[in-house]
Amino acid sequence: MAHRWTNDLTDRDVTPEDVYLTRRQWLAGAAAGAALAGIGGPAAASGLEPNTWDEITSYNNYYEFGTGKDDPAMYAGGLTTAPWSVTIDGLVERPGAYAFEDILKKMTVEERIYRFRCVEAWSMVVPWNGFELADLLDMAGVKPGARYVAFETVLRPDEMPGTRFPVLDWPYVEGLRLDEAMHPLTILATGIYGRDIPNQNGAPLRLVVPWKYGFKSIKSVVRITLTDSEPPTSWNKANPREYGFYSNVNPEVDHPRWSQATERRIGGGLFSKRIETQMFNGYGKDVAALYDGMDLTKFF
Ligand code: MTE
């Protein structure tokens, strides 16, 4: 399917050319991740310098495998990710269970280097591989009455030890407004550094919405439902005062228990300065218009 977005425009204007070229070379090599692990540290402060493979895959939130940052890397290996299918239903022309391989055959997978900002005030830069969610929704055919998109993570208590505890109301669910879902920056990621996405990061496919807090980026998606009303979302159900439906990155709206003005970039080292959080995580030029006329302190 056609690209709606020229990735180079989002990367090249902030990434020094030599870094860009080097990264391309790494990607060309078979051991892309291994090569990067040794190089990612020193220059991590500037622009969209990606975090290392090790950082991205060992410091995770995936509560189905435990609430510790290293739990997902330790326990997510037990999740069976093949075969995999995604059910697309609700207000679509062609509902059904779509096999992951069949989806991949029809989609254009490309690299997207995005800032990733967790609501807990840490951040990374991740070189995702993925395709635009809009292309998948077009494949299923969105019906005119659809206004929202609901997402659901697989729920397998036998393989997901964390779901034995009522930390959240399982399965993990998330949602977007249809225009957010159709935005060209919104992707379903299938890889990192050109390799298959590891289980702890949400294999075999997970949502990435770079201008929103990380918890909107739901992992290991098995269901996508087009609806006419705002769907429930896991963190909003757990604590509506702290986590809104929109959850756009916004340095001016503090979390009730901490400031959102700054963030800690993972991998920056013990003495690295916190960096200023940007409105819409730096993607305002592309997405601010989606929220024209909305009071973002009310729709947080
Ligand atoms: N998806 C599911 N199913 N379960 C989770 O616990 N955690 C969210 C999000 N998606 C989560 C999830 C949160 S809080 C964050 S910050 C990101 O995943 C973390 O993604 P990463 O581990 O790839 O950095």
XYZ file of C-alpha atoms and ligand atoms in Angstrom:
324
model
C 0.000 0.000 0.000
C 1.053 3.569 -0.558
C 3.070 5.499 1.978
C 1.252 8.439 3.439
C 4.283 9.764 5.218
C 7.821 10.500 4.217
C 9.807 9.288 7.150
C 12.862 11.294 6.140
C 11.054 14.532 6.830
C 10.542 13.636 10.462
C 14.081 12.324 10.974
C 16.503 14.138 8.745
C 15.725 17.616 9.982
C 16.838 16.664 13.472
C 19.359 13.866 12.906
C 22.876 14.785 11.824
C 23.593 13.294 8.425
C 26.518 11.192 9.610
C 24.376 9.570 12.267
C 21.706 8.868 9.669
C 24.172 7.251 7.289
C 25.781 5.220 9.997
C 22.424 3.942 11.080
C 21.582 2.899 7.531
C 24.803 0.934 7.410
C 24.035 -0.745 10.689
C 20.630 -1.680 9.402
C 22.172 -3.154 6.287
C 24.316 -5.486 8.373
C 22.996 -8.788 9.686
C 24.042 -8.056 13.247
C 22.444 -4.630 13.353
C 21.406 -4.817 16.974
C 24.740 -6.116 18.232
C 26.652 -3.384 16.454
C 24.432 -0.728 17.914
C 24.685 -1.932 21.451
C 28.272 -0.792 21.564
C 27.777 2.608 19.964
C 24.502 4.030 21.165
C 25.662 5.465 24.473
C 28.031 8.412 24.043
C 26.088 10.566 21.604
C 22.700 9.869 23.124
C 22.002 13.488 24.004
C 21.456 14.988 20.554
C 18.444 14.934 18.271
C 16.846 11.641 17.519
C 19.801 9.481 18.423
C 18.179 6.101 18.997
C 18.538 4.219 22.240
C 20.434 0.958 22.090
C 18.762 -2.371 21.412
C 19.618 -3.417 24.965
C 18.019 -0.343 26.504
C 14.860 -0.655 24.426
C 14.428 -4.352 25.140
C 15.405 -4.580 28.801
C 13.590 -1.617 30.399
C 9.904 -2.222 29.694
C 6.362 -1.842 30.895
C 4.234 -4.879 30.119
C 2.234 -5.573 33.247
C 0.898 -8.891 31.959
C 4.414 -10.145 32.775
C 4.908 -8.249 36.027
C 5.266 -4.656 37.151
C 9.070 -4.541 37.382
C 10.983 -2.940 34.510
C 12.951 -6.155 33.945
C 10.004 -8.542 34.353
C 8.912 -8.383 30.684
C 12.404 -9.261 29.417
C 12.523 -12.146 31.895
C 9.048 -13.615 31.419
C 7.629 -12.526 28.048
C 9.606 -15.207 26.235
C 6.829 -17.615 27.214
C 4.253 -15.876 25.042
C 3.387 -17.786 21.867
C 3.310 -15.256 19.023
C 2.889 -17.608 16.049
C 0.360 -18.299 14.740
C -1.199 -14.897 15.388
C -4.278 -13.227 14.056
C -5.921 -9.882 14.572
C -9.698 -9.700 14.637
C -10.987 -6.516 13.046
C -14.646 -5.976 13.754
C -17.359 -3.473 14.588
C -18.098 -0.774 12.022
C -16.064 -2.188 9.126
C -16.992 -3.459 5.667
C -14.819 -6.582 5.872
C -14.766 -7.871 9.463
C -12.801 -10.993 10.247
C -9.763 -12.627 11.762
C -6.759 -11.541 9.714
C -3.642 -13.715 9.906
C -0.552 -11.725 10.835
C 1.396 -12.999 7.767
C -1.432 -11.984 5.448
C -1.502 -8.507 6.975
C 2.270 -8.149 6.549
C 2.065 -9.134 2.875
C -0.283 -6.249 2.185
C 1.404 -3.563 4.269
C 4.432 -1.377 3.608
C 6.817 -1.806 6.514
C 9.168 1.128 6.956
C 11.459 2.549 9.610
C 10.094 5.250 11.920
C 12.439 6.772 14.454
C 10.207 8.213 17.151
C 10.610 9.761 20.550
C 8.807 7.613 23.111
C 7.641 9.326 26.317
C 6.228 7.282 29.185
C 3.753 8.916 31.558
C 6.242 7.997 34.316
C 8.546 10.735 32.936
C 11.233 8.616 31.310
C 11.809 8.541 27.573
C 13.683 6.810 24.783
C 14.148 7.132 21.045
C 13.120 3.968 19.243
C 13.798 3.014 15.611
C 10.578 1.128 14.974
C 9.709 -0.834 11.881
C 6.030 -0.815 11.174
C 3.174 0.162 8.916
C 0.531 2.831 9.114
C -2.546 1.827 11.051
C -4.580 3.741 8.447
C -3.526 1.226 5.784
C -4.833 -1.678 7.863
C -8.084 0.147 8.612
C -8.489 0.891 4.894
C -7.994 -2.801 4.178
C -10.877 -3.639 6.514
C -12.956 -0.724 5.183
C -14.109 1.743 7.841
C -17.857 2.338 7.770
C -19.171 5.932 7.858
C -20.576 5.730 11.398
C -17.205 4.848 12.993
C -15.699 7.524 15.239
C -13.339 5.588 17.531
C -11.010 2.606 17.393
C -10.712 0.174 20.313
C -7.696 -2.129 20.776
C -7.225 -5.243 22.881
C -4.125 -7.160 23.998
C -4.039 -10.953 24.006
C -5.000 -12.486 27.355
C -3.394 -15.842 28.150
C -3.044 -16.329 31.912
C -1.018 -19.521 31.335
C 1.620 -17.564 29.455
C 1.255 -14.219 31.214
C 2.046 -14.602 34.922
C 1.215 -10.985 35.743
C -2.439 -11.436 34.799
C -2.955 -13.634 37.881
C -2.877 -10.398 39.852
C -5.626 -7.780 39.546
C -3.195 -4.943 38.816
C -5.378 -3.926 35.877
C -8.704 -5.181 34.606
C -7.420 -7.679 31.979
C -7.258 -7.796 29.026
C -5.372 -4.533 28.528
C -7.493 -2.272 26.332
C -6.843 1.071 24.662
C -8.530 3.428 22.264
C -8.095 6.300 19.855
C -10.394 8.706 18.112
C -10.715 7.664 14.450
C -8.814 10.722 13.184
C -5.945 9.952 15.593
C -5.931 6.347 14.415
C -5.873 7.420 10.753
C -3.055 9.936 11.301
C 0.057 9.008 9.304
C 2.262 9.112 12.414
C 0.224 6.313 14.025
C 1.768 2.930 13.289
C 1.546 -0.700 14.185
C 5.129 -1.693 14.941
C 6.424 -5.116 13.958
C 10.139 -4.567 14.466
C 12.930 -2.615 16.127
C 16.324 -2.035 14.447
C 15.156 -4.150 11.537
C 14.618 -7.226 13.688
C 11.305 -8.752 14.731
C 9.875 -6.921 17.705
C 10.746 -8.873 20.869
C 7.957 -10.205 23.052
C 8.691 -7.747 25.861
C 8.068 -4.874 23.448
C 4.744 -6.253 22.262
C 5.289 -8.982 19.653
C 4.153 -9.585 17.054
C 2.543 -6.188 16.591
C 1.893 -3.247 18.882
C 0.486 0.223 18.482
C 2.788 3.264 18.523
C 1.271 6.749 18.882
C 4.325 8.967 19.331
C 2.589 12.139 20.549
C 0.808 10.347 23.383
C 2.076 8.859 26.629
C 3.486 5.377 26.183
C 0.592 3.539 27.804
C -1.581 4.342 24.785
C 0.819 2.204 22.719
C -0.883 -1.099 23.455
C 1.126 -4.299 22.950
C 0.436 -7.681 21.331
C -2.815 -6.565 19.707
C -5.415 -9.254 18.927
C -8.520 -7.160 18.358
C -9.271 -3.845 16.681
C -12.878 -2.671 16.870
C -14.378 0.319 15.087
C -17.062 1.947 17.226
C -19.294 4.993 17.386
C -18.513 5.819 21.025
C -15.392 6.387 23.135
C -14.071 2.974 24.199
C -12.913 2.197 27.743
C -9.139 2.226 28.296
C -7.256 0.248 30.954
C -5.462 3.050 32.783
C -8.465 5.343 32.670
C -10.593 2.585 34.222
C -7.949 2.006 36.889
C -7.606 5.694 37.791
C -9.677 8.204 35.817
C -8.316 11.163 37.783
C -4.743 10.371 36.741
C -5.125 8.954 33.224
C -7.412 10.492 30.630
C -8.586 9.047 27.334
C -6.446 11.446 25.286
C -3.161 11.338 27.226
C -1.340 13.579 24.791
C 2.158 14.390 26.012
C 1.774 17.805 27.619
C 4.468 19.423 29.791
C 1.906 21.909 31.132
C -0.528 19.372 32.558
C 1.107 17.636 35.496
C 0.244 14.167 36.617
C -1.505 14.559 40.004
C 1.538 12.971 41.665
C 4.465 14.358 39.618
C 5.494 17.032 37.153
C 5.398 16.327 33.431
C 7.616 19.314 32.552
C 10.795 17.259 32.154
C 11.837 13.686 31.438
C 14.773 11.345 32.016
C 16.211 9.933 28.807
C 17.066 6.282 29.383
C 20.735 5.598 28.721
C 21.848 9.131 29.424
C 23.869 8.044 32.425
C 23.666 8.851 36.091
C 24.656 12.526 35.777
C 22.735 13.376 32.641
C 20.465 16.395 32.846
C 16.729 15.901 32.577
C 15.442 17.147 29.274
C 12.425 19.348 28.719
C 9.310 17.543 27.666
C 7.857 18.914 24.445
C 4.198 19.579 23.755
C 2.788 16.564 21.878
C 6.242 15.015 22.443
C 7.596 17.259 19.678
C 5.012 16.259 17.067
C 2.773 19.321 17.475
C 3.436 20.548 13.934
C 1.808 17.358 12.683
C -0.930 16.698 15.236
C -1.915 19.912 17.061
C -4.717 20.581 14.566
C -6.467 17.401 15.704
C -7.226 19.177 18.966
C -8.164 22.655 17.718
C -10.628 24.291 20.062
C -10.297 21.610 22.751
C -9.358 22.479 26.316
C -6.394 20.129 26.794
C -6.521 20.519 30.578
C -10.017 19.081 30.480
C -9.431 16.521 27.732
C -6.152 15.277 29.243
N 0.465 -2.840 26.644
C 0.070 -3.856 27.413
N -0.694 -4.809 26.883
N 0.393 -3.956 28.724
C 1.149 -2.989 29.338
O 1.422 -3.091 30.537
N 2.343 -0.853 29.088
C 2.260 0.435 28.395
C 2.459 0.277 26.896
N 1.682 -0.818 26.378
C 1.590 -1.881 28.553
C 1.243 -1.857 27.182
C 3.206 1.395 28.927
S 2.856 2.077 30.468
C 4.302 1.784 28.233
S 5.292 3.071 28.778
C 4.692 1.115 27.003
O 3.844 0.030 26.661
C 6.111 0.586 27.129
O 6.579 0.110 25.909
P 8.043 -0.481 25.811
O 8.188 -1.507 26.887
O 8.149 -1.044 24.440
O 8.988 0.682 26.033
